[in-house]
Backbone as JSON Lines, residues from 0, in Angstrom:
{"i":0,"aa":"M","n":[2.21,-13.95,14.09],"ca":[3.04,-12.89,13.52],"c":[2.33,-12.22,12.34]}
{"i":1,"aa":"R","n":[1.78,-13.05,11.43],"ca":[1.11,-12.52,10.26],"c":[-0.09,-11.65,10.65]}
{"i":2,"aa":"L","n":[-0.83,-12.09,11.68],"ca":[-1.97,-11.33,12.16],"c":[-1.55,-9.95,12.63]}
{"i":3,"aa":"K","n":[-0.47,-9.86,13.39],"ca":[0.02,-8.57,13.86],"c":[0.44,-7.68,12.7]}
{"i":4,"aa":"Q","n":[1.08,-8.27,11.69],"ca":[1.49,-7.5,10.52],"c":[0.26,-6.97,9.78]}
{"i":5,"aa":"N","n":[-0.75,-7.83,9.62],"ca":[-1.98,-7.4,8.94],"c":[-2.64,-6.24,9.67]}
{"i":6,"aa":"R","n":[-2.72,-6.33,11.0],"ca":[-3.33,-5.26,11.79],"c":[-2.5,-3.97,11.69]}
{"i":7,"aa":"K","n":[-1.18,-4.11,11.7],"ca":[-0.31,-2.94,11.6],"c":[-0.5,-2.26,10.25]}
{"i":8,"aa":"I","n":[-0.51,-3.04,9.19],"ca":[-0.71,-2.48,7.85],"c":[-2.08,-1.82,7.76]}
{"i":9,"aa":"W","n":[-3.12,-2.51,8.26],"ca":[-4.47,-1.95,8.24],"c":[-4.49,-0.62,8.99]}
{"i":10,"aa":"H","n":[-3.86,-0.58,10.15],"ca":[-3.83,0.64,10.97],"c":[-3.12,1.78,10.23]}
{"i":11,"aa":"E","n":[-2.01,1.47,9.58],"ca":[-1.27,2.49,8.85],"c":[-2.09,3.07,7.7]}
{"i":12,"aa":"I","n":[-2.82,2.21,7.01],"ca":[-3.62,2.65,5.86],"c":[-4.87,3.4,6.31]}
{"i":13,"aa":"H","n":[-5.57,2.84,7.3],"ca":[-6.9,3.33,7.66],"c":[-6.95,4.14,8.96]}
{"i":14,"aa":"G","n":[-5.87,4.17,9.72],"ca":[-5.85,4.94,10.95],"c":[-6.65,4.33,12.08]}
{"i":15,"aa":"T","n":[-6.97,3.07,11.95],"ca":[-7.73,2.35,12.98],"c":[-7.29,0.9,13.0]}
{"i":16,"aa":"D","n":[-7.55,0.23,14.11],"ca":[-7.15,-1.18,14.21],"c":[-8.17,-2.14,13.61]}
{"i":17,"aa":"A","n":[-9.38,-1.67,13.33],"ca":[-10.4,-2.57,12.82],"c":[-11.24,-1.89,11.75]}
{"i":18,"aa":"M","n":[-11.68,-2.69,10.8],"ca":[-12.67,-2.21,9.84],"c":[-14.04,-2.41,10.46]}
{"i":19,"aa":"T","n":[-15.0,-1.61,10.03],"ca":[-16.37,-1.74,10.54],"c":[-17.23,-2.4,9.49]}
{"i":20,"aa":"L","n":[-17.95,-3.43,9.9],"ca":[-18.9,-4.13,9.05],"c":[-20.26,-4.05,9.74]}
{"i":21,"aa":"F","n":[-21.2,-3.42,9.07],"ca":[-22.55,-3.26,9.62],"c":[-23.44,-4.38,9.11]}
{"i":22,"aa":"T","n":[-24.54,-4.63,9.83],"ca":[-25.59,-5.52,9.33],"c":[-26.93,-4.86,9.63]}
{"i":23,"aa":"I","n":[-27.92,-5.16,8.78],"ca":[-29.28,-4.65,9.01],"c":[-30.28,-5.57,8.34]}
{"i":24,"aa":"G","n":[-31.45,-5.66,8.93],"ca":[-32.59,-6.33,8.31],"c":[-33.66,-5.29,8.07]}
{"i":25,"aa":"F","n":[-34.45,-5.44,7.0],"ca":[-35.44,-4.41,6.69],"c":[-36.82,-4.69,7.28]}
{"i":26,"aa":"T","n":[-37.08,-5.9,7.75],"ca":[-38.39,-6.25,8.27],"c":[-38.73,-5.44,9.51]}
{"i":27,"aa":"K","n":[-39.98,-5.03,9.61],"ca":[-40.52,-4.26,10.74],"c":[-39.85,-2.9,10.9]}
{"i":28,"aa":"K","n":[-39.4,-2.33,9.77],"ca":[-38.84,-0.98,9.77],"c":[-39.56,-0.18,8.69]}
{"i":29,"aa":"S","n":[-39.84,1.06,8.99],"ca":[-40.37,1.94,7.95],"c":[-39.2,2.31,7.04]}
{"i":30,"aa":"A","n":[-39.52,2.8,5.86],"ca":[-38.47,3.26,4.95],"c":[-37.67,4.37,5.61]}
{"i":31,"aa":"E","n":[-38.35,5.27,6.31],"ca":[-37.64,6.37,6.98],"c":[-36.66,5.85,8.02]}
{"i":32,"aa":"Q","n":[-37.11,4.93,8.88],"ca":[-36.22,4.35,9.9],"c":[-35.01,3.69,9.24]}
{"i":33,"aa":"F","n":[-35.28,2.9,8.22],"ca":[-34.24,2.13,7.54],"c":[-33.17,3.04,6.96]}
{"i":34,"aa":"F","n":[-33.57,4.0,6.14],"ca":[-32.59,4.85,5.45],"c":[-31.9,5.82,6.4]}
{"i":35,"aa":"M","n":[-32.61,6.34,7.38],"ca":[-31.97,7.26,8.33],"c":[-30.98,6.51,9.23]}
{"i":36,"aa":"T","n":[-31.27,5.26,9.56],"ca":[-30.33,4.45,10.35],"c":[-29.03,4.26,9.58]}
{"i":37,"aa":"L","n":[-29.13,3.93,8.29],"ca":[-27.94,3.74,7.46],"c":[-27.14,5.02,7.34]}
{"i":38,"aa":"K","n":[-27.85,6.11,7.1],"ca":[-27.2,7.41,6.92],"c":[-26.48,7.83,8.21]}
{"i":39,"aa":"A","n":[-27.15,7.7,9.34],"ca":[-26.57,8.1,10.63],"c":[-25.34,7.27,10.98]}
{"i":40,"aa":"A","n":[-25.32,6.0,10.56],"ca":[-24.19,5.12,10.87],"c":[-22.99,5.39,9.97]}
{"i":41,"aa":"G","n":[-23.21,6.07,8.85],"ca":[-22.11,6.34,7.92],"c":[-21.79,5.17,7.01]}
{"i":42,"aa":"V","n":[-22.8,4.37,6.69],"ca":[-22.62,3.22,5.8],"c":[-22.19,3.72,4.42]}
{"i":43,"aa":"K","n":[-21.19,3.03,3.83],"ca":[-20.66,3.42,2.51],"c":[-21.32,2.65,1.37]}
{"i":44,"aa":"R","n":[-21.57,1.37,1.61],"ca":[-22.2,0.55,0.57],"c":[-23.06,-0.53,1.21]}
{"i":45,"aa":"M","n":[-24.1,-0.89,0.48],"ca":[-25.02,-1.93,0.93],"c":[-24.68,-3.21,0.18]}
{"i":46,"aa":"I","n":[-24.41,-4.27,0.94],"ca":[-24.14,-5.57,0.36],"c":[-25.39,-6.43,0.59]}
{"i":47,"aa":"D","n":[-26.15,-6.62,-0.45],"ca":[-27.4,-7.39,-0.38],"c":[-27.03,-8.87,-0.43]}
{"i":48,"aa":"I","n":[-27.33,-9.59,0.65],"ca":[-26.95,-11.0,0.72],"c":[-28.18,-11.91,0.72]}
{"i":49,"aa":"R","n":[-29.29,-11.39,0.19],"ca":[-30.51,-12.19,0.09],"c":[-30.45,-13.08,-1.13]}
{"i":50,"aa":"L","n":[-31.01,-14.26,-1.01],"ca":[-31.11,-15.17,-2.15],"c":[-32.1,-14.59,-3.17]}
{"i":51,"aa":"N","n":[-33.22,-14.09,-2.68],"ca":[-34.26,-13.51,-3.54],"c":[-34.42,-12.04,-3.18]}
{"i":52,"aa":"N","n":[-33.85,-11.18,-4.0],"ca":[-33.89,-9.75,-3.68],"c":[-34.92,-8.97,-4.5]}
{"i":53,"aa":"V","n":[-35.86,-9.68,-5.12],"ca":[-36.91,-9.02,-5.9],"c":[-38.31,-9.4,-5.42]}
{"i":54,"aa":"S","n":[-38.43,-9.95,-4.25],"ca":[-39.71,-10.39,-3.7],"c":[-40.68,-9.22,-3.56]}
{"i":55,"aa":"Q","n":[-41.93,-9.46,-3.9],"ca":[-42.97,-8.44,-3.74],"c":[-43.17,-8.08,-2.27]}
{"i":56,"aa":"L","n":[-42.79,-8.99,-1.37],"ca":[-42.95,-8.74,0.06],"c":[-41.92,-7.75,0.6]}
{"i":57,"aa":"A","n":[-40.91,-7.46,-0.19],"ca":[-39.81,-6.62,0.29],"c":[-40.13,-5.13,0.3]}
{"i":58,"aa":"G","n":[-41.2,-4.7,-0.36],"ca":[-41.56,-3.28,-0.37],"c":[-40.42,-2.41,-0.87]}
{"i":59,"aa":"F","n":[-39.98,-1.44,-0.06],"ca":[-38.91,-0.52,-0.45],"c":[-37.57,-1.21,-0.61]}
{"i":60,"aa":"A","n":[-37.45,-2.46,-0.16],"ca":[-36.17,-3.18,-0.22],"c":[-36.05,-4.1,-1.43]}
{"i":61,"aa":"K","n":[-36.96,-3.98,-2.4],"ca":[-36.78,-4.73,-3.66],"c":[-35.56,-4.16,-4.38]}
{"i":62,"aa":"R","n":[-34.81,-5.02,-5.02],"ca":[-33.51,-4.67,-5.61],"c":[-33.47,-3.32,-6.32]}
{"i":63,"aa":"D","n":[-34.27,-3.14,-7.35],"ca":[-34.16,-1.92,-8.16],"c":[-34.56,-0.67,-7.37]}
{"i":64,"aa":"D","n":[-35.63,-0.78,-6.59],"ca":[-36.05,0.35,-5.76],"c":[-35.0,0.67,-4.71]}
{"i":65,"aa":"L","n":[-34.48,-0.37,-4.07],"ca":[-33.49,-0.18,-3.03],"c":[-32.23,0.5,-3.57]}
{"i":66,"aa":"C","n":[-31.77,0.04,-4.71],"ca":[-30.58,0.64,-5.34],"c":[-30.8,2.14,-5.56]}
{"i":67,"aa":"Y","n":[-31.96,2.5,-6.08],"ca":[-32.29,3.91,-6.32],"c":[-32.36,4.7,-5.02]}
{"i":68,"aa":"F","n":[-33.11,4.19,-4.04],"ca":[-33.29,4.91,-2.77],"c":[-31.96,5.09,-2.03]}
{"i":69,"aa":"L","n":[-31.14,4.05,-2.01],"ca":[-29.85,4.15,-1.32],"c":[-28.99,5.26,-1.91]}
{"i":70,"aa":"K","n":[-28.95,5.29,-3.24],"ca":[-28.13,6.3,-3.92],"c":[-28.68,7.71,-3.7]}
{"i":71,"aa":"E","n":[-29.99,7.87,-3.91],"ca":[-30.59,9.2,-3.86],"c":[-30.75,9.75,-2.44]}
{"i":72,"aa":"I","n":[-31.1,8.9,-1.49],"ca":[-31.36,9.37,-0.13],"c":[-30.08,9.43,0.7]}
{"i":73,"aa":"C","n":[-29.22,8.42,0.51],"ca":[-28.06,8.28,1.41],"c":[-26.71,8.38,0.73]}
{"i":74,"aa":"G","n":[-26.66,8.36,-0.59],"ca":[-25.37,8.34,-1.28],"c":[-24.63,7.03,-1.07]}
{"i":75,"aa":"I","n":[-25.38,5.93,-0.91],"ca":[-24.8,4.62,-0.63],"c":[-24.84,3.75,-1.88]}
{"i":76,"aa":"E","n":[-23.73,3.1,-2.16],"ca":[-23.61,2.17,-3.28],"c":[-24.34,0.86,-2.94]}
{"i":77,"aa":"Y","n":[-24.91,0.21,-3.95],"ca":[-25.62,-1.06,-3.77],"c":[-24.92,-2.16,-4.55]}
{"i":78,"aa":"I","n":[-24.69,-3.3,-3.89],"ca":[-24.08,-4.47,-4.53],"c":[-24.83,-5.71,-4.06]}
{"i":79,"aa":"H","n":[-25.2,-6.57,-4.99],"ca":[-25.82,-7.85,-4.62],"c":[-24.76,-8.94,-4.75]}
{"i":80,"aa":"I","n":[-24.54,-9.7,-3.66],"ca":[-23.54,-10.77,-3.68],"c":[-24.23,-12.08,-3.28]}
{"i":81,"aa":"P","n":[-24.75,-12.81,-4.26],"ca":[-25.47,-14.06,-3.98],"c":[-24.62,-15.12,-3.29]}
{"i":82,"aa":"D","n":[-23.3,-15.07,-3.45],"ca":[-22.43,-16.05,-2.77],"c":[-22.5,-15.94,-1.25]}
{"i":83,"aa":"L","n":[-23.06,-14.85,-0.75],"ca":[-23.2,-14.68,0.7],"c":[-24.6,-15.08,1.18]}
{"i":84,"aa":"A","n":[-25.39,-15.63,0.28],"ca":[-26.74,-16.12,0.62],"c":[-26.72,-17.64,0.74]}
{"i":85,"aa":"P","n":[-27.63,-18.18,1.53],"ca":[-27.74,-19.64,1.58],"c":[-28.32,-20.16,0.26]}
{"i":86,"aa":"T","n":[-28.15,-21.43,0.01],"ca":[-28.77,-22.03,-1.17],"c":[-30.26,-22.24,-0.91]}
{"i":87,"aa":"K","n":[-31.01,-22.43,-1.98],"ca":[-32.44,-22.73,-1.84],"c":[-32.62,-24.02,-1.04]}
{"i":88,"aa":"E","n":[-31.75,-24.98,-1.25],"ca":[-31.84,-26.26,-0.55],"c":[-31.66,-26.09,0.96]}
{"i":89,"aa":"I","n":[-30.7,-25.28,1.36],"ca":[-30.47,-25.04,2.79],"c":[-31.68,-24.33,3.41]}
{"i":90,"aa":"L","n":[-32.21,-23.33,2.7],"ca":[-33.39,-22.62,3.2],"c":[-34.59,-23.55,3.3]}
{"i":91,"aa":"D","n":[-34.81,-24.35,2.26],"ca":[-35.95,-25.27,2.27],"c":[-35.84,-26.28,3.4]}
{"i":92,"aa":"E","n":[-34.65,-26.8,3.64],"ca":[-34.48,-27.77,4.72],"c":[-34.72,-27.11,6.08]}
{"i":93,"aa":"Y","n":[-34.29,-25.87,6.23],"ca":[-34.51,-25.13,7.48],"c":[-36.02,-25.01,7.74]}
{"i":94,"aa":"R","n":[-36.76,-24.67,6.72],"ca":[-38.22,-24.54,6.86],"c":[-38.87,-25.89,7.14]}
{"i":95,"aa":"K","n":[-38.38,-26.92,6.46],"ca":[-38.92,-28.28,6.64],"c":[-38.69,-28.77,8.07]}
{"i":96,"aa":"N","n":[-37.56,-28.42,8.64],"ca":[-37.22,-28.84,10.01],"c":[-37.81,-27.89,11.05]}
{"i":97,"aa":"K","n":[-38.76,-27.07,10.63],"ca":[-39.43,-26.13,11.53],"c":[-38.45,-25.22,12.26]}
{"i":98,"aa":"G","n":[-37.44,-24.78,11.55],"ca":[-36.52,-23.8,12.11],"c":[-35.46,-24.34,13.04]}
{"i":99,"aa":"D","n":[-34.86,-25.48,12.72],"ca":[-33.76,-26.0,13.53],"c":[-32.51,-25.17,13.23]}
{"i":100,"aa":"W","n":[-32.31,-24.12,14.04],"ca":[-31.24,-23.16,13.78],"c":[-29.86,-23.81,13.8]}
{"i":101,"aa":"A","n":[-29.62,-24.74,14.7],"ca":[-28.3,-25.36,14.82],"c":[-27.92,-26.06,13.51]}
{"i":102,"aa":"V","n":[-28.88,-26.74,12.9],"ca":[-28.62,-27.43,11.62],"c":[-28.37,-26.4,10.52]}
{"i":103,"aa":"Y","n":[-29.22,-25.39,10.45],"ca":[-29.08,-24.34,9.45],"c":[-27.72,-23.65,9.57]}
{"i":104,"aa":"E","n":[-27.37,-23.28,10.79],"ca":[-26.11,-22.58,11.04],"c":[-24.92,-23.41,10.58]}
{"i":105,"aa":"Q","n":[-24.92,-24.68,10.91],"ca":[-23.81,-25.58,10.53],"c":[-23.73,-25.7,9.01]}
{"i":106,"aa":"Q","n":[-24.88,-25.88,8.36],"ca":[-24.89,-26.02,6.9],"c":[-24.43,-24.73,6.21]}
{"i":107,"aa":"F","n":[-24.88,-23.6,6.72],"ca":[-24.51,-22.34,6.09],"c":[-23.04,-22.02,6.3]}
{"i":108,"aa":"Q","n":[-22.52,-22.27,7.5],"ca":[-21.1,-22.04,7.75],"c":[-20.23,-22.93,6.85]}
{"i":109,"aa":"E","n":[-20.66,-24.15,6.64],"ca":[-19.93,-25.05,5.74],"c":[-19.96,-24.51,4.31]}
{"i":110,"aa":"L","n":[-21.1,-23.98,3.9],"ca":[-21.23,-23.39,2.57],"c":[-20.27,-22.21,2.39]}
{"i":111,"aa":"L","n":[-20.17,-21.35,3.39],"ca":[-19.23,-20.22,3.31],"c":[-17.8,-20.71,3.15]}
{"i":112,"aa":"K","n":[-17.45,-21.77,3.88],"ca":[-16.09,-22.34,3.76],"c":[-15.85,-22.89,2.36]}
{"i":113,"aa":"I","n":[-16.82,-23.62,1.84],"ca":[-16.69,-24.2,0.5],"c":[-16.54,-23.09,-0.54]}
{"i":114,"aa":"R","n":[-17.33,-22.06,-0.41],"ca":[-17.3,-20.95,-1.36],"c":[-16.07,-20.06,-1.19]}
{"i":115,"aa":"E","n":[-15.39,-20.17,-0.05],"ca":[-14.21,-19.35,0.26],"c":[-14.5,-17.86,0.01]}
{"i":116,"aa":"V","n":[-15.58,-17.39,0.58],"ca":[-16.01,-16.01,0.31],"c":[-14.99,-14.98,0.75]}
{"i":117,"aa":"E","n":[-14.21,-15.29,1.78],"ca":[-13.21,-14.33,2.27],"c":[-12.15,-14.04,1.21]}
{"i":118,"aa":"K","n":[-11.96,-14.95,0.26],"ca":[-10.97,-14.75,-0.8],"c":[-11.56,-13.99,-1.99]}
{"i":119,"aa":"K","n":[-12.9,-13.93,-2.07],"ca":[-13.57,-13.28,-3.19],"c":[-13.94,-11.82,-2.89]}
{"i":120,"aa":"L","n":[-13.8,-11.44,-1.62],"ca":[-14.16,-10.09,-1.19],"c":[-12.91,-9.36,-0.75]}
{"i":121,"aa":"S","n":[-12.87,-8.06,-0.97],"ca":[-11.74,-7.29,-0.46],"c":[-12.14,-6.59,0.83]}
{"i":122,"aa":"T","n":[-11.2,-6.46,1.73],"ca":[-11.48,-5.76,2.99],"c":[-11.78,-4.29,2.71]}
{"i":123,"aa":"E","n":[-11.18,-3.73,1.68],"ca":[-11.45,-2.34,1.33],"c":[-12.91,-2.16,0.92]}
{"i":124,"aa":"M","n":[-13.44,-3.1,0.13],"ca":[-14.83,-3.03,-0.29],"c":[-15.77,-3.21,0.9]}
{"i":125,"aa":"M","n":[-15.39,-4.06,1.83],"ca":[-16.28,-4.4,2.94],"c":[-16.19,-3.42,4.11]}
{"i":126,"aa":"D","n":[-15.13,-2.61,4.18],"ca":[-15.02,-1.65,5.28],"c":[-16.09,-0.57,5.12]}
{"i":127,"aa":"G","n":[-16.93,-0.45,6.12],"ca":[-18.03,0.51,6.06],"c":[-19.24,0.01,5.31]}
{"i":128,"aa":"A","n":[-19.19,-1.25,4.89],"ca":[-20.32,-1.86,4.18],"c":[-21.34,-2.4,5.18]}
{"i":129,"aa":"C","n":[-22.55,-2.59,4.69],"ca":[-23.63,-3.11,5.53],"c":[-24.24,-4.33,4.85]}
{"i":130,"aa":"L","n":[-24.24,-5.46,5.55],"ca":[-24.86,-6.68,5.04],"c":[-26.37,-6.58,5.24]}
{"i":131,"aa":"L","n":[-27.12,-6.77,4.16],"ca":[-28.58,-6.65,4.21],"c":[-29.25,-8.0,4.07]}
{"i":132,"aa":"C","n":[-30.19,-8.26,4.94],"ca":[-31.1,-9.39,4.81],"c":[-32.47,-8.93,5.32]}
{"i":133,"aa":"S","n":[-33.41,-9.84,5.34],"ca":[-34.77,-9.45,5.71],"c":[-35.06,-9.55,7.2]}
{"i":134,"aa":"E","n":[-34.45,-10.48,7.89],"ca":[-34.78,-10.73,9.29],"c":[-34.62,-9.47,10.14]}
{"i":135,"aa":"E","n":[-35.57,-9.26,11.04],"ca":[-35.54,-8.07,11.88],"c":[-34.3,-8.02,12.77]}
{"i":136,"aa":"K","n":[-33.98,-9.13,13.41],"ca":[-32.85,-9.19,14.35],"c":[-31.78,-10.15,13.82]}
{"i":137,"aa":"P","n":[-30.53,-9.9,14.17],"ca":[-29.43,-10.71,13.62],"c":[-29.26,-12.09,14.26]}
{"i":138,"aa":"E","n":[-29.85,-12.32,15.41],"ca":[-29.58,-13.57,16.14],"c":[-29.86,-14.82,15.31]}
{"i":139,"aa":"F","n":[-30.95,-14.81,14.56],"ca":[-31.3,-15.96,13.74],"c":[-31.35,-15.57,12.27]}
{"i":140,"aa":"C","n":[-30.29,-14.92,11.82],"ca":[-30.19,-14.49,10.43],"c":[-28.8,-14.8,9.9]}
{"i":141,"aa":"H","n":[-28.73,-15.14,8.62],"ca":[-27.43,-15.48,8.05],"c":[-26.5,-14.28,7.92]}
{"i":142,"aa":"R","n":[-27.03,-13.05,8.0],"ca":[-26.12,-11.89,7.94],"c":[-25.17,-11.88,9.12]}
{"i":143,"aa":"R","n":[-25.64,-12.3,10.28],"ca":[-24.76,-12.4,11.45],"c":[-23.7,-13.47,11.21]}
{"i":144,"aa":"L","n":[-24.1,-14.59,10.62],"ca":[-23.15,-15.67,10.36],"c":[-22.09,-15.23,9.37]}
{"i":145,"aa":"V","n":[-22.48,-14.49,8.34],"ca":[-21.52,-13.98,7.36],"c":[-20.54,-13.02,8.04]}
{"i":146,"aa":"A","n":[-21.07,-12.09,8.83],"ca":[-20.21,-11.12,9.52],"c":[-19.23,-11.81,10.45]}
{"i":147,"aa":"E","n":[-19.7,-12.78,11.21],"ca":[-18.82,-13.5,12.14],"c":[-17.79,-14.35,11.4]}
{"i":148,"aa":"Y","n":[-18.18,-14.92,10.28],"ca":[-17.25,-15.7,9.46],"c":[-16.12,-14.8,8.95]}
{"i":149,"aa":"L","n":[-16.48,-13.63,8.42],"ca":[-15.47,-12.71,7.91],"c":[-14.57,-12.2,9.03]}
{"i":150,"aa":"K","n":[-15.14,-11.95,10.19],"ca":[-14.34,-11.53,11.33],"c":[-13.33,-12.61,11.7]}
{"i":151,"aa":"E","n":[-13.76,-13.85,11.68],"ca":[-12.86,-14.97,12.0],"c":[-11.74,-15.08,10.98]}
{"i":152,"aa":"K","n":[-12.05,-14.86,9.71],"ca":[-11.05,-15.0,8.65],"c":[-10.12,-13.8,8.55]}
{"i":153,"aa":"W","n":[-10.66,-12.6,8.75],"ca":[-9.88,-11.38,8.55],"c":[-9.33,-10.8,9.85]}
{"i":154,"aa":"N","n":[-9.91,-11.17,10.97],"ca":[-9.46,-10.76,12.3],"c":[-9.74,-9.31,12.69]}
{"i":155,"aa":"H","n":[-9.55,-8.38,11.83],"ca":[-9.64,-6.96,12.18],"c":[-11.01,-6.37,11.8]}
{"i":156,"aa":"V","n":[-12.08,-7.04,12.22],"ca":[-13.43,-6.62,11.87],"c":[-14.23,-6.3,13.13]}
{"i":157,"aa":"E","n":[-14.81,-5.12,13.15],"ca":[-15.76,-4.76,14.21],"c":[-17.15,-4.87,13.6]}
{"i":158,"aa":"I","n":[-18.02,-5.67,14.19],"ca":[-19.37,-5.88,13.68],"c":[-20.34,-4.97,14.44]}
{"i":159,"aa":"R","n":[-21.17,-4.25,13.69],"ca":[-22.21,-3.4,14.3],"c":[-23.55,-3.74,13.66]}
{"i":160,"aa":"H","n":[-24.44,-4.29,14.47],"ca":[-25.8,-4.61,14.01],"c":[-26.67,-3.37,14.18]}
{"i":161,"aa":"L","n":[-27.21,-2.87,13.09],"ca":[-28.01,-1.65,13.1],"c":[-29.5,-1.94,13.27]}
{"i":162,"aa":"G","n":[-30.19,-1.03,13.91],"ca":[-31.64,-1.09,13.98],"c":[-32.21,-2.21,14.8]}
{"i":163,"aa":"T","n":[-31.45,-2.7,15.78],"ca":[-31.97,-3.81,16.59],"c":[-32.4,-3.32,17.95]}
């Protein structure tokens, strides 16, 4: 019953049955591809969910540069939310286990539950937002896990993976 009420209220406010949550990775994309993909999709804000968002390897996707480019090129707001990133320990263990995705996925999903991220984020803020990480494809990236977790908790979420 509550789910139906939530969807009805969402529909009345937004004129649609679902909010859209985008995801994108910046690896193996030119700056032009990256920013034009976001612009064409109608992304409203970028939610950076990387643990380390200032890496020299990130090129145009380093925090300060990215914030500037998003605003100037696309009119997109930038927000970094470290609570949506894995811990250093989870990442290190994943690398140590030579990429045992099943273990990583279980540990990260448990972390999201412990952090109760769905209670710290508003659906209004996340509607039209794009989760950013580095991985080229979402299949083995925590951005997909975050999007699916929020969809499970909020129910009225349509996930769109960009640039894959």
